[in-house]
């Protein structure tokens, strides 16, 4: 059960809300819950499977795939007001793949469990259509990531990543280890370290224990 | 305009057919056409953009992405009775990426142009839902391809590819050039040639002008 403010958020976010019957609206209200997730928590994947549809109030979640050897490749991230549907993938027949979803920062998330959402989508074509349309949006995100990974050389990708992080956090210092960056980029630590060393030699960044400090944005941007 | 037999195919293939009004059915019948495409023809992508929904009667089409440098990565193939929706991607708002679709063999295809399909999906929620559901199916195909490309080592992938081709064509000889195989696998010719040489040294295949001949299936399978 969620409070009136969160019900407002749910009804505005789920664009099919007006197409629901009163009973269906009540069912969602009754089965929606607000959860707080700590940074790093695994929301979906492995043992925490198919927890339901997630409406992100605050924070960022990251969706990625995981190889048998534990290699991660980030597919996309979602922020406040975004809705995560792949965490309810079990209720959509045509999704036959598995992803992992983790809290990249502390998150407040309104969660509608899979059973409830499954009932609604089976009864209401507009709800079902919303789910597939949202999944198609994620398909677009994945295609973008795939083209980046397969077609863009690593220097470009790393430069873009550092500038994105800098803009996102409004800081010239990126407080991440080389290992963490490698994970986000689906690469290996050695590859990241080597390229950062190169950027450092070129005078674009300086490296320290605290992270990576961008000292020449223009030059770094010239790699993209 | 298509004949009665093809109308039967359309009405059975488009699972939302019974939810259409008589006028909508007539509109589709009037605007569906049967086309024959020669092997190698580019159906969608570049200048042939958004030709519409394709119902494959006979043959195989291949969907791939193309880098600025002309590198191809195959996403999936579709065969008889399959429906291609990405060739009508312009009518689905949430698709923001571009793919290429080509006839991999000679094909007979029933084509419903994008204007017609757009009108139907905007009027009929079941048609729209069908389109997004089908797109989600392709999303699953792409995720499979992506995991193969990113996580499976090349020897496994090439062995699997050769065995698949062999089964598909019911022949132990794969009549393709190394260049063609590289294209299908999103790799480079040199990489394919090197690995085939290795398989040849291992006694799994023999190489000749005519193509690749599998001489030890069991051994080749052991790489997978």
Short mmCIF file of C-alpha atoms in Angstrom, two decimals:
data_model
loop_
_atom_site.label_atom_id
_atom_site.label_comp_id
_atom_site.label_asym_id
_atom_site.label_seq_id
_atom_site.Cartn_x
_atom_site.Cartn_y
_atom_site.Cartn_z
CA UNK A 1 0.00 0.00 0.00
CA UNK A 2 1.30 3.45 -0.89
CA UNK A 3 0.29 6.94 0.20
CA UNK A 4 -1.79 9.46 -1.77
CA UNK A 5 1.26 11.24 -3.16
CA UNK A 6 2.68 8.00 -4.53
CA UNK A 7 -0.69 7.01 -5.99
CA UNK A 8 -0.57 10.31 -7.88
CA UNK A 9 2.85 9.35 -9.25
CA UNK A 10 1.66 5.90 -10.28
CA UNK A 11 -1.45 7.21 -12.02
CA UNK A 12 0.54 9.82 -13.94
CA UNK A 13 3.37 7.46 -14.86
CA UNK A 14 1.30 4.54 -16.08
CA UNK A 15 -0.15 6.17 -19.17
CA UNK A 16 -2.91 3.55 -19.43
CA UNK A 17 -4.34 4.52 -16.01
CA UNK A 18 -7.50 6.12 -17.45
CA UNK A 19 -8.24 2.91 -19.36
CA UNK A 20 -8.38 0.85 -16.16
CA UNK A 21 -11.57 -0.13 -14.39
CA UNK A 22 -12.08 1.05 -10.82
CA UNK A 23 -11.37 -2.47 -9.60
CA UNK A 24 -8.13 -2.61 -11.55
CA UNK A 25 -7.02 0.77 -10.16
CA UNK A 26 -7.77 -0.43 -6.63
CA UNK A 27 -5.81 -3.64 -7.23
CA UNK A 28 -2.74 -1.68 -8.26
CA UNK A 29 -3.04 0.76 -5.34
CA UNK A 30 -3.35 -2.12 -2.89
CA UNK A 31 -0.37 -4.02 -4.32
CA UNK A 32 2.03 -1.16 -4.91
CA UNK A 33 4.75 -0.66 -2.31
CA UNK A 34 7.48 1.87 -1.73
CA UNK A 35 10.93 0.37 -1.21
CA UNK A 36 14.27 1.89 -0.40
CA UNK A 37 17.25 0.14 -1.98
CA UNK A 38 20.84 0.72 -0.95
CA UNK A 39 23.46 1.47 -3.57
CA UNK A 40 24.70 -1.80 -5.04
CA UNK A 41 21.59 -3.85 -4.20
CA UNK A 42 20.62 -6.43 -6.85
CA UNK A 43 16.97 -5.80 -7.67
CA UNK A 44 16.44 -8.36 -10.43
CA UNK A 45 18.49 -11.33 -11.59
CA UNK A 46 19.86 -14.41 -9.92
CA UNK A 47 17.67 -15.18 -6.92
CA UNK A 48 15.72 -11.94 -6.99
CA UNK A 49 13.78 -12.75 -10.08
CA UNK A 50 10.90 -10.91 -11.63
CA UNK A 51 10.06 -8.63 -8.73
CA UNK A 52 7.66 -6.55 -10.81
CA UNK A 53 7.34 -3.17 -12.47
CA UNK A 54 9.49 -0.46 -10.89
CA UNK A 55 8.68 3.24 -10.91
CA UNK A 56 11.83 5.09 -9.88
CA UNK A 57 11.10 7.99 -7.53
CA UNK A 58 14.72 8.88 -6.84
CA UNK A 59 18.05 7.38 -7.75
CA UNK A 60 19.51 5.47 -10.68
CA UNK A 61 19.29 1.79 -11.59
CA UNK A 62 21.56 0.01 -14.03
CA UNK A 63 20.60 -2.90 -16.28
CA UNK A 64 23.34 -5.20 -17.50
CA UNK A 65 24.06 -8.69 -18.80
CA UNK A 66 26.43 -11.08 -17.10
CA UNK A 67 28.61 -13.72 -18.73
CA UNK A 68 29.30 -17.14 -17.20
CA UNK A 69 32.72 -15.81 -16.24
CA UNK A 70 31.21 -12.84 -14.41
CA UNK A 71 31.88 -10.23 -17.07
CA UNK A 72 29.31 -7.42 -17.03
CA UNK A 73 28.09 -5.38 -19.97
CA UNK A 74 25.91 -2.36 -19.15
CA UNK A 75 22.83 -2.03 -21.38
CA UNK A 76 21.25 1.15 -20.02
CA UNK A 77 20.46 3.14 -16.90
CA UNK A 78 17.13 4.49 -15.69
CA UNK A 79 16.55 7.54 -13.47
CA UNK A 80 13.74 9.31 -11.61
CA UNK A 81 10.35 9.00 -13.32
CA UNK A 82 11.57 6.15 -15.51
CA UNK A 83 9.80 2.79 -15.38
CA UNK A 84 11.65 -0.52 -15.39
CA UNK A 85 9.72 -3.29 -17.15
CA UNK A 86 12.48 -5.87 -17.60
CA UNK A 87 12.26 -6.57 -13.86
CA UNK A 88 8.81 -7.98 -14.72
CA UNK A 89 10.03 -9.83 -17.81
CA UNK A 90 8.47 -13.13 -16.68
CA UNK A 91 5.01 -11.79 -17.40
CA UNK A 92 5.83 -10.85 -21.01
CA UNK A 93 5.79 -13.98 -23.16
CA UNK A 94 8.04 -12.73 -25.90
CA UNK A 95 10.93 -11.83 -23.57
CA UNK A 96 13.18 -14.86 -23.47
CA UNK A 97 16.40 -13.31 -22.15
CA UNK A 98 17.73 -12.48 -18.74
CA UNK A 99 19.23 -9.29 -17.43
CA UNK A 100 20.43 -8.05 -14.08
CA UNK A 101 19.14 -4.84 -12.51
CA UNK A 102 21.02 -3.15 -9.69
CA UNK A 103 20.67 0.05 -7.70
CA UNK A 104 23.53 2.20 -8.91
CA UNK A 105 22.78 4.78 -6.22
CA UNK A 106 20.45 4.69 -3.21
CA UNK A 107 16.96 4.49 -4.69
CA UNK A 108 13.34 5.05 -3.71
CA UNK A 109 11.21 2.84 -5.87
CA UNK A 110 7.46 2.20 -6.17
CA UNK A 111 7.09 -1.47 -6.93
CA UNK A 112 4.04 -3.21 -8.40
CA UNK A 113 4.54 -6.93 -8.03
CA UNK A 114 4.52 -9.26 -11.02
CA UNK A 115 1.37 -11.14 -10.04
CA UNK A 116 -0.65 -7.96 -9.90
CA UNK A 117 0.80 -6.58 -13.10
CA UNK A 118 0.29 -9.90 -14.84
CA UNK A 119 -3.40 -9.89 -13.90
CA UNK A 120 -3.83 -6.32 -15.15
CA UNK A 121 -2.06 -6.91 -18.48
CA UNK A 122 -4.02 -10.09 -19.16
CA UNK A 123 -7.30 -8.26 -18.54
CA UNK A 124 -6.49 -4.94 -20.13
CA UNK A 125 -5.09 -4.61 -23.65
CA UNK A 126 -3.95 -1.02 -22.98
CA UNK A 127 -1.83 -2.15 -20.05
CA UNK A 128 -0.35 -4.96 -22.14
CA UNK A 129 0.37 -2.60 -24.99
CA UNK A 130 2.06 -0.16 -22.58
CA UNK A 131 4.34 -2.95 -21.37
CA UNK A 132 5.41 -3.99 -24.84
CA UNK A 133 5.83 -0.40 -25.95
CA UNK A 134 8.07 0.27 -22.95
CA UNK A 135 10.04 -2.89 -23.73
CA UNK A 136 10.55 -1.63 -27.27
CA UNK A 137 11.98 1.59 -25.80
CA UNK A 138 14.52 -0.51 -23.93
CA UNK A 139 15.23 -2.39 -27.16
CA UNK A 140 16.25 0.97 -28.62
CA UNK A 141 18.51 1.63 -25.62
CA UNK A 142 20.14 -1.78 -26.07
CA UNK A 143 20.69 -1.24 -29.78
CA UNK A 144 22.45 2.03 -28.97
CA UNK A 145 24.68 0.31 -26.43
CA UNK A 146 25.39 -2.54 -28.84
CA UNK A 147 26.47 -0.18 -31.61
CA UNK A 148 28.69 1.68 -29.15
CA UNK A 149 30.32 -1.54 -27.99
CA UNK A 150 30.74 -3.15 -31.40
CA UNK A 151 31.50 -0.16 -33.58
CA UNK A 152 33.11 2.56 -31.49
CA UNK A 153 36.77 2.31 -30.67
CA UNK A 154 37.62 2.23 -27.00
CA UNK A 155 39.34 5.63 -26.76
CA UNK A 156 36.15 7.32 -28.00
CA UNK A 157 33.95 5.34 -25.64
CA UNK A 158 36.12 6.03 -22.60
CA UNK A 159 36.40 9.75 -23.36
CA UNK A 160 32.60 9.93 -23.77
CA UNK A 161 32.09 8.00 -20.53
CA UNK A 162 34.35 10.32 -18.50
CA UNK A 163 32.68 13.45 -19.89
CA UNK A 164 29.20 12.00 -19.25
CA UNK A 165 30.07 11.15 -15.66
CA UNK A 166 31.56 14.60 -15.16
CA UNK A 167 28.40 16.30 -16.46
CA UNK A 168 26.12 13.98 -14.53
CA UNK A 169 27.83 14.62 -11.19
CA UNK A 170 28.67 18.23 -11.96
CA UNK A 171 32.31 17.61 -11.04
CA UNK A 172 35.59 17.32 -12.90
CA UNK A 173 36.61 14.43 -10.71
CA UNK A 174 35.29 10.94 -11.43
CA UNK A 175 35.48 8.99 -8.19
CA UNK A 176 35.58 5.48 -9.60
CA UNK A 177 38.23 2.79 -9.67
CA UNK A 178 39.53 1.47 -13.00
CA UNK A 179 37.82 -1.80 -12.11
CA UNK A 180 34.46 -0.10 -11.72
CA UNK A 181 34.82 1.77 -15.00
CA UNK A 182 35.73 -1.50 -16.74
CA UNK A 183 32.55 -3.09 -15.37
CA UNK A 184 30.36 -0.26 -16.60
CA UNK A 185 31.93 -0.39 -20.03
CA UNK A 186 31.98 -4.16 -20.40
CA UNK A 187 35.75 -4.09 -20.67
CA UNK A 188 38.73 -5.30 -18.65
CA UNK A 189 40.56 -3.31 -15.96
CA UNK A 190 43.87 -3.51 -17.84
CA UNK A 191 42.30 -1.99 -20.95
CA UNK A 192 40.83 0.91 -18.95
CA UNK A 193 44.08 1.54 -17.08
CA UNK A 194 46.10 1.56 -20.29
CA UNK A 195 43.78 4.04 -21.97
CA UNK A 196 43.63 6.30 -18.89
CA UNK A 197 47.44 6.31 -18.82
CA UNK A 198 47.35 7.41 -22.44
CA UNK A 199 44.84 10.19 -21.70
CA UNK A 200 47.07 11.23 -18.81
CA UNK A 201 50.16 11.37 -21.05
CA UNK A 202 48.15 13.48 -23.49
CA UNK A 203 47.38 15.93 -20.69
CA UNK A 204 43.62 15.36 -20.69
CA UNK A 205 43.33 13.84 -17.21
CA UNK A 206 45.37 13.37 -14.08
CA UNK A 207 45.16 10.13 -12.15
CA UNK A 208 45.22 9.74 -8.38
CA UNK A 209 43.93 7.48 -5.67
CA UNK A 210 40.79 9.60 -5.38
CA UNK A 211 39.87 8.95 -8.99
CA UNK A 212 40.27 10.57 -12.38
CA UNK A 213 40.50 14.36 -12.64
CA UNK A 214 39.68 15.92 -15.99
CA UNK A 215 42.16 18.75 -16.63
CA UNK A 216 41.47 19.48 -20.30
CA UNK A 217 37.85 18.90 -21.30
CA UNK A 218 38.27 20.25 -24.80
CA UNK A 219 41.13 17.92 -25.55
CA UNK A 220 39.30 14.95 -24.07
CA UNK A 221 36.27 15.83 -26.18
CA UNK A 222 38.42 15.81 -29.31
CA UNK A 223 38.70 12.03 -28.97
CA UNK A 224 34.96 11.56 -29.46
CA UNK B 1 -3.81 -6.46 -54.17
CA UNK B 2 -3.21 -10.12 -53.39
CA UNK B 3 -5.08 -13.29 -54.32
CA UNK B 4 -7.42 -15.29 -52.08
CA UNK B 5 -4.71 -17.73 -51.03
CA UNK B 6 -2.45 -14.89 -49.86
CA UNK B 7 -5.34 -13.21 -48.06
CA UNK B 8 -5.73 -16.48 -46.14
CA UNK B 9 -2.05 -16.32 -45.18
CA UNK B 10 -2.33 -12.69 -44.06
CA UNK B 11 -5.44 -13.33 -41.97
CA UNK B 12 -3.85 -16.32 -40.26
CA UNK B 13 -0.51 -14.65 -39.69
CA UNK B 14 -1.74 -11.35 -38.29
CA UNK B 15 -3.15 -12.67 -35.03
CA UNK B 16 -5.22 -9.51 -34.49
CA UNK B 17 -7.20 -10.10 -37.72
CA UNK B 18 -10.44 -10.98 -35.92
CA UNK B 19 -10.27 -7.73 -33.97
CA UNK B 20 -10.30 -5.64 -37.16
CA UNK B 21 -13.39 -3.96 -38.57
CA UNK B 22 -14.53 -4.97 -42.05
CA UNK B 23 -13.21 -1.68 -43.40
CA UNK B 24 -9.81 -2.28 -41.81
CA UNK B 25 -9.62 -5.77 -43.28
CA UNK B 26 -10.48 -4.42 -46.72
CA UNK B 27 -7.83 -1.71 -46.38
CA UNK B 28 -5.16 -4.31 -45.68
CA UNK B 29 -6.30 -6.59 -48.51
CA UNK B 30 -6.24 -3.70 -50.96
CA UNK B 31 -2.80 -2.50 -49.90
CA UNK B 32 -1.02 -5.82 -49.53
CA UNK B 33 1.20 -6.88 -52.42
CA UNK B 34 3.24 -9.95 -53.26
CA UNK B 35 6.85 -9.22 -54.20
CA UNK B 36 9.66 -11.42 -55.36
CA UNK B 37 13.11 -10.39 -54.15
CA UNK B 38 16.35 -11.71 -55.58
CA UNK B 39 19.01 -13.06 -53.25
CA UNK B 40 21.11 -10.15 -51.99
CA UNK B 41 18.43 -7.47 -52.47
CA UNK B 42 18.36 -4.77 -49.79
CA UNK B 43 14.76 -4.59 -48.53
CA UNK B 44 15.12 -2.02 -45.77
CA UNK B 45 17.89 0.42 -44.87
CA UNK B 46 19.69 3.14 -46.73
CA UNK B 47 17.39 4.44 -49.47
CA UNK B 48 14.79 1.67 -49.17
CA UNK B 49 13.46 2.86 -45.89
CA UNK B 50 10.42 1.67 -43.99
CA UNK B 51 8.79 -0.34 -46.77
CA UNK B 52 6.26 -1.86 -44.38
CA UNK B 53 5.39 -5.11 -42.65
CA UNK B 54 6.72 -8.21 -44.42
CA UNK B 55 5.13 -11.65 -44.27
CA UNK B 56 7.67 -14.13 -45.62
CA UNK B 57 6.06 -16.78 -47.84
CA UNK B 58 9.30 -18.43 -48.93
CA UNK B 59 12.97 -17.69 -48.41
CA UNK B 60 15.12 -16.17 -45.69
CA UNK B 61 15.81 -12.56 -44.81
CA UNK B 62 18.69 -11.33 -42.67
CA UNK B 63 18.62 -8.31 -40.35
CA UNK B 64 21.93 -6.66 -39.49
CA UNK B 65 23.51 -3.45 -38.32
CA UNK B 66 26.15 -1.61 -40.29
CA UNK B 67 29.04 0.45 -38.95
CA UNK B 68 30.29 3.66 -40.58
CA UNK B 69 33.20 1.65 -41.92
CA UNK B 70 30.86 -0.89 -43.54
CA UNK B 71 31.25 -3.63 -40.94
CA UNK B 72 28.14 -5.81 -40.64
CA UNK B 73 26.84 -7.57 -37.56
CA UNK B 74 23.98 -10.03 -38.09
CA UNK B 75 21.18 -9.71 -35.53
CA UNK B 76 18.78 -12.46 -36.65
CA UNK B 77 17.25 -14.19 -39.65
CA UNK B 78 13.59 -14.77 -40.46
CA UNK B 79 12.11 -17.60 -42.55
CA UNK B 80 8.78 -18.71 -44.07
CA UNK B 81 5.76 -17.66 -41.99
CA UNK B 82 7.81 -15.17 -39.98
CA UNK B 83 6.83 -11.50 -39.94
CA UNK B 84 9.34 -8.67 -40.18
CA UNK B 85 8.25 -5.58 -38.27
CA UNK B 86 11.54 -3.66 -38.15
CA UNK B 87 11.06 -2.89 -41.85
CA UNK B 88 8.13 -0.78 -40.64
CA UNK B 89 10.06 0.73 -37.74
CA UNK B 90 9.15 4.29 -38.73
CA UNK B 91 5.57 3.73 -37.57
CA UNK B 92 6.56 2.60 -34.08
CA UNK B 93 7.44 5.62 -31.97
CA UNK B 94 9.67 3.88 -29.50
CA UNK B 95 12.01 2.41 -32.13
CA UNK B 96 14.86 4.87 -32.52
CA UNK B 97 17.49 2.69 -34.18
CA UNK B 98 18.20 1.63 -37.71
CA UNK B 99 18.81 -1.80 -39.12
CA UNK B 100 19.34 -3.22 -42.59
CA UNK B 101 17.21 -6.06 -43.95
CA UNK B 102 18.33 -8.07 -46.95
CA UNK B 103 17.09 -11.12 -48.86
CA UNK B 104 19.54 -13.85 -47.96
CA UNK B 105 17.94 -16.18 -50.52
CA UNK B 106 15.36 -15.53 -53.25
CA UNK B 107 12.18 -14.60 -51.38
CA UNK B 108 8.44 -14.34 -51.93
CA UNK B 109 7.10 -11.74 -49.55
CA UNK B 110 3.67 -10.31 -48.85
CA UNK B 111 4.19 -6.66 -48.09
CA UNK B 112 1.76 -4.32 -46.31
CA UNK B 113 3.00 -0.79 -46.81
CA UNK B 114 3.82 1.45 -43.86
CA UNK B 115 1.08 4.00 -44.50
CA UNK B 116 -1.59 1.33 -44.37
CA UNK B 117 -0.14 -0.37 -41.33
CA UNK B 118 0.29 2.96 -39.58
CA UNK B 119 -3.39 3.78 -40.11
CA UNK B 120 -4.43 0.37 -38.76
CA UNK B 121 -2.22 0.51 -35.67
CA UNK B 122 -3.34 4.05 -34.83
CA UNK B 123 -6.99 2.99 -35.03
CA UNK B 124 -6.77 -0.45 -33.51
CA UNK B 125 -5.09 -1.12 -30.17
CA UNK B 126 -4.82 -4.87 -30.90
CA UNK B 127 -2.86 -4.20 -34.08
CA UNK B 128 -0.59 -1.81 -32.21
CA UNK B 129 -0.09 -4.32 -29.43
CA UNK B 130 0.75 -7.03 -31.99
CA UNK B 131 3.44 -4.79 -33.47
CA UNK B 132 5.09 -4.04 -30.15
CA UNK B 133 4.85 -7.66 -29.05
CA UNK B 134 6.53 -8.77 -32.27
CA UNK B 135 9.22 -6.13 -31.76
CA UNK B 136 9.83 -7.52 -28.29
CA UNK B 137 10.35 -10.95 -29.87
CA UNK B 138 13.06 -9.42 -32.04
CA UNK B 139 14.52 -7.80 -28.92
CA UNK B 140 14.94 -11.32 -27.54
CA UNK B 141 16.67 -12.40 -30.78
CA UNK B 142 19.03 -9.44 -30.56
CA UNK B 143 19.87 -10.14 -26.92
CA UNK B 144 20.76 -13.69 -27.89
CA UNK B 145 23.01 -12.46 -30.69
CA UNK B 146 24.59 -9.88 -28.40
CA UNK B 147 25.44 -12.45 -25.75
CA UNK B 148 26.90 -14.70 -28.43
CA UNK B 149 29.06 -11.92 -29.81
CA UNK B 150 30.20 -10.49 -26.49
CA UNK B 151 30.54 -13.57 -24.35
CA UNK B 152 31.26 -16.55 -26.56
CA UNK B 153 34.81 -17.07 -27.75
CA UNK B 154 35.25 -17.13 -31.48
CA UNK B 155 36.16 -20.81 -31.87
CA UNK B 156 32.86 -21.81 -30.26
CA UNK B 157 30.89 -19.41 -32.39
CA UNK B 158 32.49 -20.49 -35.64
CA UNK B 159 32.07 -24.20 -34.86
CA UNK B 160 28.40 -23.60 -34.04
CA UNK B 161 27.94 -21.57 -37.21
CA UNK B 162 29.43 -24.29 -39.44
CA UNK B 163 27.31 -27.00 -37.84
CA UNK B 164 24.16 -24.86 -38.12
CA UNK B 165 24.79 -24.18 -41.79
CA UNK B 166 25.43 -27.85 -42.39
CA UNK B 167 22.16 -28.87 -40.72
CA UNK B 168 20.21 -26.10 -42.44
CA UNK B 169 21.38 -27.05 -45.93
CA UNK B 170 21.51 -30.77 -45.18
CA UNK B 171 25.06 -30.92 -46.53
CA UNK B 172 28.52 -31.33 -45.05
CA UNK B 173 29.91 -28.72 -47.39
CA UNK B 174 29.42 -25.05 -46.57
CA UNK B 175 29.64 -23.15 -49.82
CA UNK B 176 30.63 -19.75 -48.49
CA UNK B 177 33.75 -17.65 -48.75
CA UNK B 178 35.66 -16.66 -45.62
CA UNK B 179 34.61 -13.09 -46.37
CA UNK B 180 30.91 -14.07 -46.35
CA UNK B 181 31.26 -15.99 -43.10
CA UNK B 182 33.01 -13.00 -41.54
CA UNK B 183 30.10 -10.77 -42.58
CA UNK B 184 27.51 -13.10 -41.05
CA UNK B 185 29.46 -13.32 -37.83
CA UNK B 186 30.35 -9.65 -37.51
CA UNK B 187 34.02 -10.51 -37.66
CA UNK B 188 36.95 -9.93 -40.01
CA UNK B 189 37.99 -12.23 -42.88
CA UNK B 190 41.46 -12.74 -41.38
CA UNK B 191 40.00 -13.93 -38.09
CA UNK B 192 37.73 -16.44 -39.86
CA UNK B 193 40.56 -17.73 -42.07
CA UNK B 194 42.87 -18.18 -39.11
CA UNK B 195 40.28 -20.15 -37.14
CA UNK B 196 39.33 -22.32 -40.15
CA UNK B 197 43.02 -23.10 -40.63
CA UNK B 198 43.10 -24.18 -36.99
CA UNK B 199 40.00 -26.39 -37.41
CA UNK B 200 41.63 -27.85 -40.52
CA UNK B 201 44.85 -28.64 -38.64
CA UNK B 202 42.73 -30.31 -35.96
CA UNK B 203 41.16 -32.52 -38.64
CA UNK B 204 37.62 -31.17 -38.23
CA UNK B 205 37.26 -29.60 -41.65
CA UNK B 206 39.00 -29.55 -45.00
CA UNK B 207 39.26 -26.31 -46.95
CA UNK B 208 38.99 -25.93 -50.71
CA UNK B 209 37.88 -23.42 -53.31
CA UNK B 210 34.38 -24.85 -53.21
CA UNK B 211 33.99 -24.04 -49.54
CA UNK B 212 34.43 -25.72 -46.18
CA UNK B 213 33.90 -29.45 -45.89
CA UNK B 214 33.16 -30.85 -42.44
CA UNK B 215 35.04 -34.14 -42.05
CA UNK B 216 34.61 -34.74 -38.31
CA UNK B 217 31.33 -33.43 -36.93
CA UNK B 218 31.85 -34.87 -33.47
CA UNK B 219 35.21 -33.19 -33.08
CA UNK B 220 33.87 -29.89 -34.39
CA UNK B 221 30.97 -30.13 -31.95
CA UNK B 222 33.43 -30.59 -29.07
CA UNK B 223 34.47 -26.93 -29.49
CA UNK B 224 30.98 -25.70 -28.60
#
